[in-house]
Amino acid sequence: MTASLPDTPGPADAEPRHLTTRLVHHSYEAPAGFAAPQPPVHKASTVIFPNVAAMRAREWKDKTSYTYGLHGTPTTYLLEERLATLEGAAQCLLVPSGLAAIANVALALLRTGDEVLIPDNAYGPSKALAEAELRHYGIRHVIYDPLDPADLAARITPATRLVWLEAPGSVSMEFPDLAEQVRICRAHGVICALDNTWGAGLAFAPFDLLGDGTLGVDVSVHALTKYPSGGGDVLMGSITTRDQGLHLRIKLAHMRLGLGVGANDVESVLRSLPSMAIRYRAHDVAARELARWMAGQPAVAQVLHPALEGSPGHAQWRALCGAAQGGEGAAAGLFSVVIDERHSQAAVDAFCDGLRYFKLGYSWGGPMSLVVPYDLPGMRDRPAGHLKPGTVVRFSIGLEDVEDLRADLEQALRGAFGGS
């Protein structure tokens, strides 16, 4: 039975008679002026308008007001603005994952008959998106060699509308000549979009590659799932741009696709963002130390880490990222190794299974170290002659003590490969 107030008449602005109505339409408003380190979290699908004129006049595309939760709230606008600052962009959009960011850009900029170029070492699901979904829409994709700018230039045609860049490449960690790739796209009048998840807005400035404001990518996508979140518990992505017209094209597609993110996930990223640079540096330092140690192990034929001499693209990494962090250069906490071909896949699997602190799991950027063995030839369209023969294993270095991680690697190597 619903409780109610006495059934007495009153003026039009009187309190509702029924308790349930009073609870829904309660008139109390908290006083202004509350301030705290963490911003408030605004959750909404419906946004309330004061009158019909305001409903008709509000504009969500320029963030001057609010119309519907999917199009933005104070919470999502705040994270977007902070991420735009992080990457040196003017505008940012939030999407449910890094892959959703890639898909949003592709569906906004490509039409039937168009062509997209993708580096051979791109994030695997990005290639799969082109091979399956985009192909269904009559969009052709072409794979290019990320370490050969001339190959990229030769593959651009009048139908090319978008070029994807990745620095470094997924799993095999080759670092391209990103500035030259952008110059080539500029010369051909083609939009270039960068997967900047590894760089995270910290290793280099995607929209200002030379440091003088003359050269940058058109679009940067970022899997916030990794370093901005930092906890291994949030799925989210971002799309940042400097050009207002390009941003609007992507934003309108974002609206039509119904892409949105949860306020609690946004809250988690906002909470983690201030510590990201400190965490990134800690991941970097530990990864370099362990990568150098792994280079001396008998079972390891090659170590793939952009900041290490001899790793494919090291000179390009040094040129782009070497000025960061006091001249030491900046790099994410990722590296891969090639286990010598004399060791079987079963032995490599036993090595991964034998690790205690490195857990088997995809993704990276969280506090826990991860390991994944890969069938790299099955992920590439062409042979990778710069890689030694063997099986590739990728490590994501977490925030554990580096001595514990080294001891873990040592015991697993000994258990799987003995002294060889």
Tab-separated table of C-alpha atoms in Angstrom:
chain	number	residue	atom	x	y	z
A	1	MET	CA	0.000	0.000	0.000
A	2	THR	CA	1.396	3.431	-0.976
A	3	ALA	CA	1.685	5.954	1.830
A	4	SER	CA	0.271	9.409	1.116
A	5	LEU	CA	-0.290	12.787	2.667
A	6	PRO	CA	-3.766	13.811	3.759
A	7	ASP	CA	-6.040	14.328	0.777
A	8	THR	CA	-6.306	18.099	0.971
A	9	PRO	CA	-6.297	20.620	-1.846
A	10	GLY	CA	-3.421	23.010	-2.274
A	11	PRO	CA	-1.795	25.438	-4.734
A	12	ALA	CA	-0.260	24.188	-7.952
A	13	ASP	CA	3.283	24.440	-6.533
A	14	ALA	CA	2.447	22.578	-3.326
A	15	GLU	CA	4.247	19.377	-2.350
A	16	PRO	CA	2.838	16.258	-4.039
A	17	ARG	CA	0.344	14.314	-1.955
A	18	HIS	CA	1.935	10.899	-2.398
A	19	LEU	CA	5.178	9.911	-0.734
A	20	THR	CA	6.555	8.083	-3.776
A	21	THR	CA	6.120	11.200	-5.891
A	22	ARG	CA	7.761	13.327	-3.222
A	23	LEU	CA	10.781	11.009	-3.177
A	24	VAL	CA	11.179	11.162	-6.959
A	25	HIS	CA	10.705	14.937	-7.107
A	26	HIS	CA	12.349	15.926	-3.825
A	27	SER	CA	13.185	19.616	-3.812
A	28	TYR	CA	16.388	19.574	-1.743
A	29	GLU	CA	19.552	20.689	-3.508
A	30	ALA	CA	22.968	20.436	-1.848
A	31	PRO	CA	24.703	23.795	-1.342
A	32	ALA	CA	27.398	24.774	-3.820
A	33	GLY	CA	31.050	25.064	-2.874
A	34	PHE	CA	31.972	21.478	-2.033
A	35	ALA	CA	35.523	20.690	-3.197
A	36	ALA	CA	37.541	17.471	-2.922
A	37	PRO	CA	40.544	15.861	-4.662
A	38	GLN	CA	38.317	13.584	-6.739
A	39	PRO	CA	35.667	15.086	-9.021
A	40	PRO	CA	32.002	14.138	-8.592
A	41	VAL	CA	30.525	11.357	-10.714
A	42	HIS	CA	27.488	12.271	-12.812
A	43	LYS	CA	25.397	9.333	-14.006
A	44	ALA	CA	22.605	9.890	-16.486
A	45	SER	CA	20.797	8.572	-19.473
A	46	THR	CA	18.044	11.203	-19.246
A	47	VAL	CA	19.125	14.829	-18.918
A	48	ILE	CA	16.519	17.259	-17.565
A	49	PHE	CA	15.722	20.500	-19.433
A	50	PRO	CA	14.238	23.561	-17.686
A	51	ASN	CA	11.847	24.279	-20.571
A	52	VAL	CA	11.056	23.407	-24.173
A	53	ALA	CA	13.084	26.315	-25.516
A	54	ALA	CA	16.189	25.001	-23.755
A	55	MET	CA	15.483	21.503	-25.035
A	56	ARG	CA	15.436	22.799	-28.600
A	57	ALA	CA	18.386	25.147	-28.193
A	58	ARG	CA	20.941	22.915	-26.510
A	59	GLU	CA	23.923	21.689	-28.536
A	60	TRP	CA	25.942	18.633	-27.501
A	61	LYS	CA	28.467	18.606	-30.354
A	62	ASP	CA	30.571	21.470	-28.940
A	63	LYS	CA	30.267	20.460	-25.242
A	64	THR	CA	28.543	23.704	-24.298
A	65	SER	CA	25.570	21.860	-22.813
A	66	TYR	CA	23.987	18.466	-22.212
A	67	THR	CA	21.183	16.685	-24.043
A	68	TYR	CA	21.462	12.957	-23.327
A	69	GLY	CA	23.810	10.851	-21.249
A	70	LEU	CA	25.214	9.065	-24.284
A	71	HIS	CA	26.417	12.402	-25.670
A	72	GLY	CA	28.224	13.489	-22.526
A	73	THR	CA	27.989	14.402	-18.868
A	74	PRO	CA	30.212	16.614	-16.705
A	75	THR	CA	32.149	13.454	-15.801
A	76	THR	CA	32.855	12.307	-19.354
A	77	TYR	CA	33.597	15.844	-20.545
A	78	LEU	CA	36.155	16.191	-17.759
A	79	LEU	CA	38.031	13.039	-18.708
A	80	GLU	CA	37.927	13.985	-22.387
A	81	GLU	CA	39.445	17.379	-21.670
A	82	ARG	CA	42.214	15.896	-19.524
A	83	LEU	CA	43.048	13.302	-22.167
A	84	ALA	CA	43.164	15.980	-24.863
A	85	THR	CA	45.704	17.812	-22.693
A	86	LEU	CA	47.698	14.601	-22.201
A	87	GLU	CA	48.094	13.991	-25.926
A	88	GLY	CA	48.323	17.613	-27.012
A	89	ALA	CA	45.006	17.483	-28.838
A	90	ALA	CA	42.068	19.872	-29.078
A	91	GLN	CA	39.231	17.358	-28.878
A	92	CYS	CA	38.649	13.892	-27.426
A	93	LEU	CA	35.960	11.232	-27.590
A	94	LEU	CA	35.510	8.313	-25.187
A	95	VAL	CA	34.580	4.870	-26.477
A	96	PRO	CA	34.117	1.460	-24.833
A	97	SER	CA	37.564	0.057	-25.756
A	98	GLY	CA	40.711	0.653	-27.774
A	99	LEU	CA	39.336	-1.504	-30.575
A	100	ALA	CA	36.116	0.516	-30.525
A	101	ALA	CA	38.248	3.626	-31.084
A	102	ILE	CA	39.830	2.029	-34.149
A	103	ALA	CA	36.429	0.934	-35.468
A	104	ASN	CA	34.878	4.357	-34.833
A	105	VAL	CA	37.606	6.090	-36.841
A	106	ALA	CA	37.356	3.581	-39.691
A	107	LEU	CA	33.570	3.762	-39.962
A	108	ALA	CA	33.613	7.560	-39.803
A	109	LEU	CA	36.216	8.066	-42.530
A	110	LEU	CA	35.832	5.156	-44.941
A	111	ARG	CA	33.162	4.397	-47.536
A	112	THR	CA	32.556	1.703	-50.145
A	113	GLY	CA	35.378	1.777	-52.702
A	114	ASP	CA	37.848	3.382	-50.302
A	115	GLU	CA	41.152	1.885	-49.228
A	116	VAL	CA	42.891	1.771	-45.849
A	117	LEU	CA	46.584	0.985	-45.307
A	118	ILE	CA	47.618	-0.986	-42.224
A	119	PRO	CA	51.146	-1.844	-41.026
A	120	ASP	CA	51.946	-5.546	-41.000
A	121	ASN	CA	52.727	-5.397	-37.275
A	122	ALA	CA	49.458	-3.694	-36.310
A	123	TYR	CA	47.344	-4.760	-33.350
A	124	GLY	CA	45.809	-8.055	-34.451
A	125	PRO	CA	42.119	-7.151	-33.954
A	126	SER	CA	42.668	-4.014	-36.047
A	127	LYS	CA	43.743	-6.181	-38.973
A	128	ALA	CA	40.859	-8.571	-38.311
A	129	LEU	CA	38.401	-5.649	-38.400
A	130	ALA	CA	39.631	-4.735	-41.869
A	131	GLU	CA	39.778	-8.315	-43.109
A	132	ALA	CA	36.205	-9.078	-42.100
A	133	GLU	CA	33.914	-6.167	-41.256
A	134	LEU	CA	35.365	-3.461	-43.504
A	135	ARG	CA	35.613	-5.892	-46.393
A	136	HIS	CA	31.862	-6.547	-46.045
A	137	TYR	CA	31.318	-2.824	-46.696
A	138	GLY	CA	33.433	-2.893	-49.845
A	139	ILE	CA	36.432	-1.228	-48.201
A	140	ARG	CA	39.786	-2.585	-49.314
A	141	HIS	CA	42.764	-2.886	-46.973
A	142	VAL	CA	46.421	-3.054	-47.950
A	143	ILE	CA	49.282	-4.181	-45.701
A	144	TYR	CA	52.545	-2.224	-45.793
A	145	ASP	CA	56.020	-2.711	-44.314
A	146	PRO	CA	56.240	-0.467	-41.232
A	147	LEU	CA	60.046	-0.327	-41.352
A	148	ASP	CA	60.194	0.808	-44.984
A	149	PRO	CA	58.707	4.268	-45.638
A	150	ALA	CA	59.192	3.762	-49.362
A	151	ASP	CA	56.879	0.757	-49.236
A	152	LEU	CA	54.211	2.870	-47.561
A	153	ALA	CA	54.573	5.590	-50.192
A	154	ALA	CA	54.363	3.061	-53.036
A	155	ARG	CA	51.123	1.570	-51.740
A	156	ILE	CA	49.142	4.799	-51.459
A	157	THR	CA	46.686	5.096	-54.344
A	158	PRO	CA	43.947	7.588	-55.313
A	159	ALA	CA	41.524	5.341	-53.386
A	160	THR	CA	43.521	5.535	-50.132
A	161	ARG	CA	41.613	7.496	-47.527
A	162	LEU	CA	43.251	6.396	-44.284
A	163	VAL	CA	46.659	5.154	-43.151
A	164	TRP	CA	47.079	3.493	-39.770
A	165	LEU	CA	50.363	3.941	-37.927
A	166	GLU	CA	51.613	2.011	-34.918
A	167	ALA	CA	54.632	2.808	-32.753
A	168	PRO	CA	55.977	0.350	-31.890
A	169	GLY	CA	54.446	-2.637	-33.638
A	170	SER	CA	52.316	-5.087	-31.740
A	171	VAL	CA	54.234	-7.986	-30.101
A	172	SER	CA	57.357	-7.717	-32.284
A	173	MET	CA	57.980	-4.137	-31.107
A	174	GLU	CA	59.531	-2.619	-34.241
A	175	PHE	CA	59.673	1.171	-34.002
A	176	PRO	CA	58.953	2.950	-37.307
A	177	ASP	CA	60.165	6.268	-38.655
A	178	LEU	CA	56.924	7.860	-37.556
A	179	ALA	CA	57.797	11.370	-38.689
A	180	GLU	CA	58.629	10.171	-42.199
A	181	GLN	CA	55.436	8.142	-42.367
A	182	VAL	CA	53.425	11.243	-41.473
A	183	ARG	CA	55.299	13.291	-44.095
A	184	ILE	CA	54.374	10.717	-46.724
A	185	CYS	CA	50.710	10.861	-45.754
A	186	ARG	CA	50.810	14.671	-45.839
A	187	ALA	CA	52.382	14.648	-49.297
A	188	HIS	CA	49.587	12.408	-50.591
A	189	GLY	CA	46.795	14.245	-48.791
A	190	VAL	CA	45.799	11.146	-46.815
A	191	ILE	CA	44.577	11.122	-43.218
A	192	CYS	CA	46.885	9.248	-40.842
A	193	ALA	CA	45.750	7.755	-37.538
A	194	LEU	CA	48.092	6.462	-34.856
A	195	ASP	CA	47.508	3.748	-32.285
A	196	ASN	CA	49.256	5.568	-29.449
A	197	THR	CA	48.485	3.112	-26.644
A	198	TRP	CA	52.170	2.263	-26.109
A	199	GLY	CA	53.308	5.900	-26.088
A	200	ALA	CA	50.369	6.859	-23.861
A	201	GLY	CA	50.937	10.572	-24.515
A	202	LEU	CA	54.141	10.328	-22.446
A	203	ALA	CA	56.835	8.794	-24.653
A	204	PHE	CA	56.318	11.356	-27.435
A	205	ALA	CA	53.803	13.980	-28.546
A	206	PRO	CA	51.702	12.496	-31.368
A	207	PHE	CA	50.523	15.870	-32.674
A	208	ASP	CA	53.962	17.507	-32.460
A	209	LEU	CA	56.511	14.913	-33.526
A	210	LEU	CA	59.324	17.383	-34.187
A	211	GLY	CA	58.709	19.605	-31.185
A	212	ASP	CA	58.142	22.696	-33.292
A	213	GLY	CA	54.459	22.337	-34.101
A	214	THR	CA	55.005	21.565	-37.783
A	215	LEU	CA	54.304	17.840	-37.981
A	216	GLY	CA	51.854	15.501	-36.282
A	217	VAL	CA	49.316	12.782	-36.874
A	218	ASP	CA	45.697	13.604	-37.697
A	219	VAL	CA	44.139	11.198	-35.203
A	220	SER	CA	45.456	9.423	-32.114
A	221	VAL	CA	43.612	6.468	-30.616
A	222	HIS	CA	44.427	5.147	-27.183
A	223	ALA	CA	43.365	2.059	-25.255
A	224	LEU	CA	42.709	3.641	-21.868
A	225	THR	CA	42.419	0.055	-20.665
A	226	LYS	CA	46.197	0.100	-20.298
A	227	TYR	CA	48.219	2.833	-18.555
A	228	PRO	CA	45.545	5.505	-17.964
A	229	SER	CA	43.448	2.953	-16.069
A	230	GLY	CA	46.415	1.123	-14.587
A	231	GLY	CA	44.398	-1.462	-12.691
A	232	GLY	CA	43.606	-4.098	-15.288
A	233	ASP	CA	39.912	-3.626	-14.537
A	234	VAL	CA	38.590	-1.036	-17.014
A	235	LEU	CA	37.800	-1.292	-20.721
A	236	MET	CA	37.819	2.087	-22.461
A	237	GLY	CA	39.335	3.910	-25.416
A	238	SER	CA	39.800	7.454	-26.660
A	239	ILE	CA	40.054	9.268	-29.973
A	240	THR	CA	41.880	12.603	-29.988
A	241	THR	CA	42.215	15.134	-32.790
A	242	ARG	CA	43.279	18.722	-33.416
A	243	ASP	CA	41.213	19.462	-36.526
A	244	GLN	CA	37.659	20.483	-35.654
A	245	GLY	CA	36.175	19.267	-38.938
A	246	LEU	CA	37.798	15.860	-38.617
A	247	HIS	CA	36.682	15.631	-35.001
A	248	LEU	CA	33.101	16.363	-35.991
A	249	ARG	CA	33.100	13.635	-38.645
A	250	ILE	CA	34.254	11.119	-36.084
A	251	LYS	CA	31.900	12.463	-33.402
A	252	LEU	CA	28.831	12.186	-35.604
A	253	ALA	CA	29.701	8.570	-36.388
A	254	HIS	CA	30.254	8.045	-32.671
A	255	MET	CA	26.708	9.302	-32.031
A	256	ARG	CA	25.141	7.193	-34.777
A	257	LEU	CA	26.914	4.074	-33.546
A	258	GLY	CA	25.602	4.673	-30.032
A	259	LEU	CA	29.011	4.447	-28.391
A	260	GLY	CA	29.151	5.327	-24.717
A	261	VAL	CA	31.080	4.593	-21.522
A	262	GLY	CA	29.983	4.035	-17.930
A	263	ALA	CA	30.429	6.819	-15.388
A	264	ASN	CA	32.049	4.508	-12.846
A	265	ASP	CA	34.660	3.450	-15.395
A	266	VAL	CA	35.326	7.112	-16.178
A	267	GLU	CA	35.714	7.727	-12.460
A	268	SER	CA	38.329	4.953	-12.264
A	269	VAL	CA	40.385	6.469	-15.082
A	270	LEU	CA	40.107	9.967	-13.614
A	271	ARG	CA	41.398	8.617	-10.317
A	272	SER	CA	44.347	6.843	-11.949
A	273	LEU	CA	45.351	9.509	-14.457
A	274	PRO	CA	47.375	11.731	-12.068
A	275	SER	CA	49.719	8.841	-11.215
A	276	MET	CA	50.136	7.598	-14.786
A	277	ALA	CA	53.474	9.290	-15.513
A	278	ILE	CA	54.979	7.894	-12.309
A	279	ARG	CA	53.684	4.403	-13.032
A	280	TYR	CA	54.780	4.568	-16.673
A	281	ARG	CA	58.300	5.419	-15.587
A	282	ALA	CA	58.367	2.569	-13.059
A	283	HIS	CA	57.159	0.070	-15.669
A	284	ASP	CA	59.781	1.396	-18.099
A	285	VAL	CA	62.741	1.144	-15.701
A	286	ALA	CA	61.882	-2.402	-14.644
A	287	ALA	CA	61.233	-3.570	-18.211
A	288	ARG	CA	64.575	-2.298	-19.480
A	289	GLU	CA	66.445	-3.970	-16.633
A	290	LEU	CA	64.751	-7.314	-17.215
A	291	ALA	CA	65.056	-7.050	-21.006
A	292	ARG	CA	68.812	-6.508	-20.723
A	293	TRP	CA	69.065	-9.472	-18.359
A	294	MET	CA	67.072	-11.690	-20.710
A	295	ALA	CA	69.426	-10.776	-23.559
A	296	GLY	CA	72.170	-12.683	-21.752
A	297	GLN	CA	70.222	-15.908	-21.294
A	298	PRO	CA	71.291	-18.880	-23.470
A	299	ALA	CA	67.750	-19.804	-24.525
A	300	VAL	CA	67.042	-16.290	-25.812
A	301	ALA	CA	68.018	-15.611	-29.415
A	302	GLN	CA	66.804	-11.993	-29.521
A	303	VAL	CA	65.262	-9.342	-27.283
A	304	LEU	CA	62.769	-6.919	-28.830
A	305	HIS	CA	62.568	-3.625	-26.935
A	306	PRO	CA	62.734	-0.264	-28.773
A	307	ALA	CA	65.039	1.282	-26.178
A	308	LEU	CA	67.680	-1.451	-26.529
A	309	GLU	CA	70.511	-1.221	-29.031
A	310	GLY	CA	69.995	-3.658	-31.891
A	311	SER	CA	66.238	-3.887	-31.534
A	312	PRO	CA	64.467	-3.165	-34.857
A	313	GLY	CA	63.801	0.559	-35.105
A	314	HIS	CA	65.943	1.542	-32.111
A	315	ALA	CA	67.378	4.547	-33.975
A	316	GLN	CA	63.858	5.775	-34.759
A	317	TRP	CA	62.845	5.344	-31.114
A	318	ARG	CA	65.926	7.285	-30.007
A	319	ALA	CA	65.149	10.113	-32.429
A	320	LEU	CA	61.523	10.445	-31.325
A	321	CYS	CA	61.527	9.436	-27.649
A	322	GLY	CA	65.116	10.029	-26.590
A	323	ALA	CA	64.545	13.514	-25.219
A	324	ALA	CA	62.003	12.329	-22.661
A	325	GLN	CA	62.747	11.511	-19.023
A	326	GLY	CA	66.017	13.340	-18.663
A	327	GLY	CA	67.478	12.192	-21.950
A	328	GLU	CA	67.087	8.506	-21.141
A	329	GLY	CA	64.130	8.233	-23.446
A	330	ALA	CA	60.702	6.911	-22.558
A	331	ALA	CA	59.272	3.484	-23.275
A	332	ALA	CA	56.382	1.414	-22.026
A	333	GLY	CA	56.857	-1.628	-19.798
A	334	LEU	CA	56.673	-4.119	-22.677
A	335	PHE	CA	59.248	-6.268	-24.383
A	336	SER	CA	59.333	-9.534	-26.294
A	337	VAL	CA	61.973	-12.227	-26.643
A	338	VAL	CA	62.594	-14.781	-29.342
A	339	ILE	CA	63.253	-18.164	-27.788
A	340	ASP	CA	65.848	-19.939	-29.917
A	341	GLU	CA	64.388	-22.245	-32.567
A	342	ARG	CA	66.181	-25.259	-31.086
A	343	HIS	CA	63.599	-25.223	-28.299
A	344	SER	CA	60.201	-26.735	-29.075
A	345	GLN	CA	56.850	-25.016	-28.701
A	346	ALA	CA	56.126	-27.423	-25.853
A	347	ALA	CA	59.242	-26.212	-24.031
A	348	VAL	CA	58.268	-22.570	-24.574
A	349	ASP	CA	54.802	-23.292	-23.230
A	350	ALA	CA	56.371	-25.016	-20.214
A	351	PHE	CA	58.492	-21.913	-19.613
A	352	CYS	CA	55.399	-19.682	-19.596
A	353	ASP	CA	53.467	-22.122	-17.408
A	354	GLY	CA	56.406	-22.299	-15.008
A	355	LEU	CA	56.382	-18.601	-14.192
A	356	ARG	CA	54.946	-17.765	-10.785
A	357	TYR	CA	54.615	-13.990	-10.725
A	358	PHE	CA	54.092	-13.513	-14.459
A	359	LYS	CA	50.492	-14.508	-15.100
A	360	LEU	CA	49.164	-15.713	-18.438
A	361	GLY	CA	46.848	-13.022	-19.727
A	362	TYR	CA	46.272	-10.521	-22.505
A	363	SER	CA	46.475	-6.737	-22.206
A	364	TRP	CA	49.070	-4.811	-20.209
A	365	GLY	CA	49.687	-1.669	-18.209
A	366	GLY	CA	48.401	-2.972	-14.878
A	367	PRO	CA	50.195	-3.747	-11.603
A	368	MET	CA	50.600	-7.457	-12.353
A	369	SER	CA	53.235	-8.780	-14.766
A	370	LEU	CA	51.899	-10.813	-17.689
A	371	VAL	CA	53.309	-13.217	-20.278
A	372	VAL	CA	51.919	-14.527	-23.583
A	373	PRO	CA	53.571	-16.818	-26.176
A	374	TYR	CA	52.702	-15.940	-29.780
A	375	ASP	CA	52.628	-17.655	-33.157
A	376	LEU	CA	54.070	-14.598	-34.861
A	377	PRO	CA	54.243	-15.991	-38.429
A	378	GLY	CA	50.500	-16.596	-38.242
A	379	MET	CA	49.974	-12.917	-37.368
A	380	ARG	CA	51.997	-11.427	-40.232
A	381	ASP	CA	51.348	-11.195	-43.963
A	382	ARG	CA	55.021	-11.324	-44.900
A	383	PRO	CA	58.197	-12.829	-43.408
A	384	ALA	CA	59.941	-10.726	-40.767
A	385	GLY	CA	63.559	-11.020	-41.860
A	386	HIS	CA	64.759	-8.782	-39.032
A	387	LEU	CA	63.675	-11.364	-36.455
A	388	LYS	CA	65.738	-14.370	-35.439
A	389	PRO	CA	64.154	-17.814	-35.932
A	390	GLY	CA	62.250	-19.053	-32.918
A	391	THR	CA	59.130	-18.502	-30.815
A	392	VAL	CA	58.128	-15.022	-29.661
A	393	VAL	CA	57.107	-14.480	-26.037
A	394	ARG	CA	55.851	-11.079	-24.892
A	395	PHE	CA	56.200	-9.741	-21.353
A	396	SER	CA	54.275	-6.928	-19.724
A	397	ILE	CA	56.170	-5.774	-16.653
A	398	GLY	CA	53.995	-4.787	-13.722
A	399	LEU	CA	54.837	-3.064	-10.478
A	400	GLU	CA	56.349	-5.995	-8.577
A	401	ASP	CA	59.909	-5.805	-7.285
A	402	VAL	CA	62.295	-6.353	-10.177
A	403	GLU	CA	64.457	-8.800	-8.207
A	404	ASP	CA	61.476	-11.047	-7.600
A	405	LEU	CA	60.609	-10.942	-11.288
A	406	ARG	CA	64.177	-11.746	-12.313
A	407	ALA	CA	64.275	-14.718	-9.946
A	408	ASP	CA	60.971	-15.918	-11.380
A	409	LEU	CA	62.292	-15.712	-14.945
A	410	GLU	CA	65.483	-17.504	-13.931
A	411	GLN	CA	63.726	-20.456	-12.325
A	412	ALA	CA	61.277	-20.824	-15.239
A	413	LEU	CA	64.084	-20.673	-17.826
A	414	ARG	CA	66.046	-23.290	-15.913
A	415	GLY	CA	63.011	-25.527	-15.548
A	416	ALA	CA	62.021	-25.400	-19.219
A	417	PHE	CA	65.370	-25.142	-21.015
A	418	GLY	CA	68.004	-26.244	-18.492
A	419	GLY	CA	71.307	-24.492	-19.108
A	420	SER	CA	70.873	-24.130	-22.883
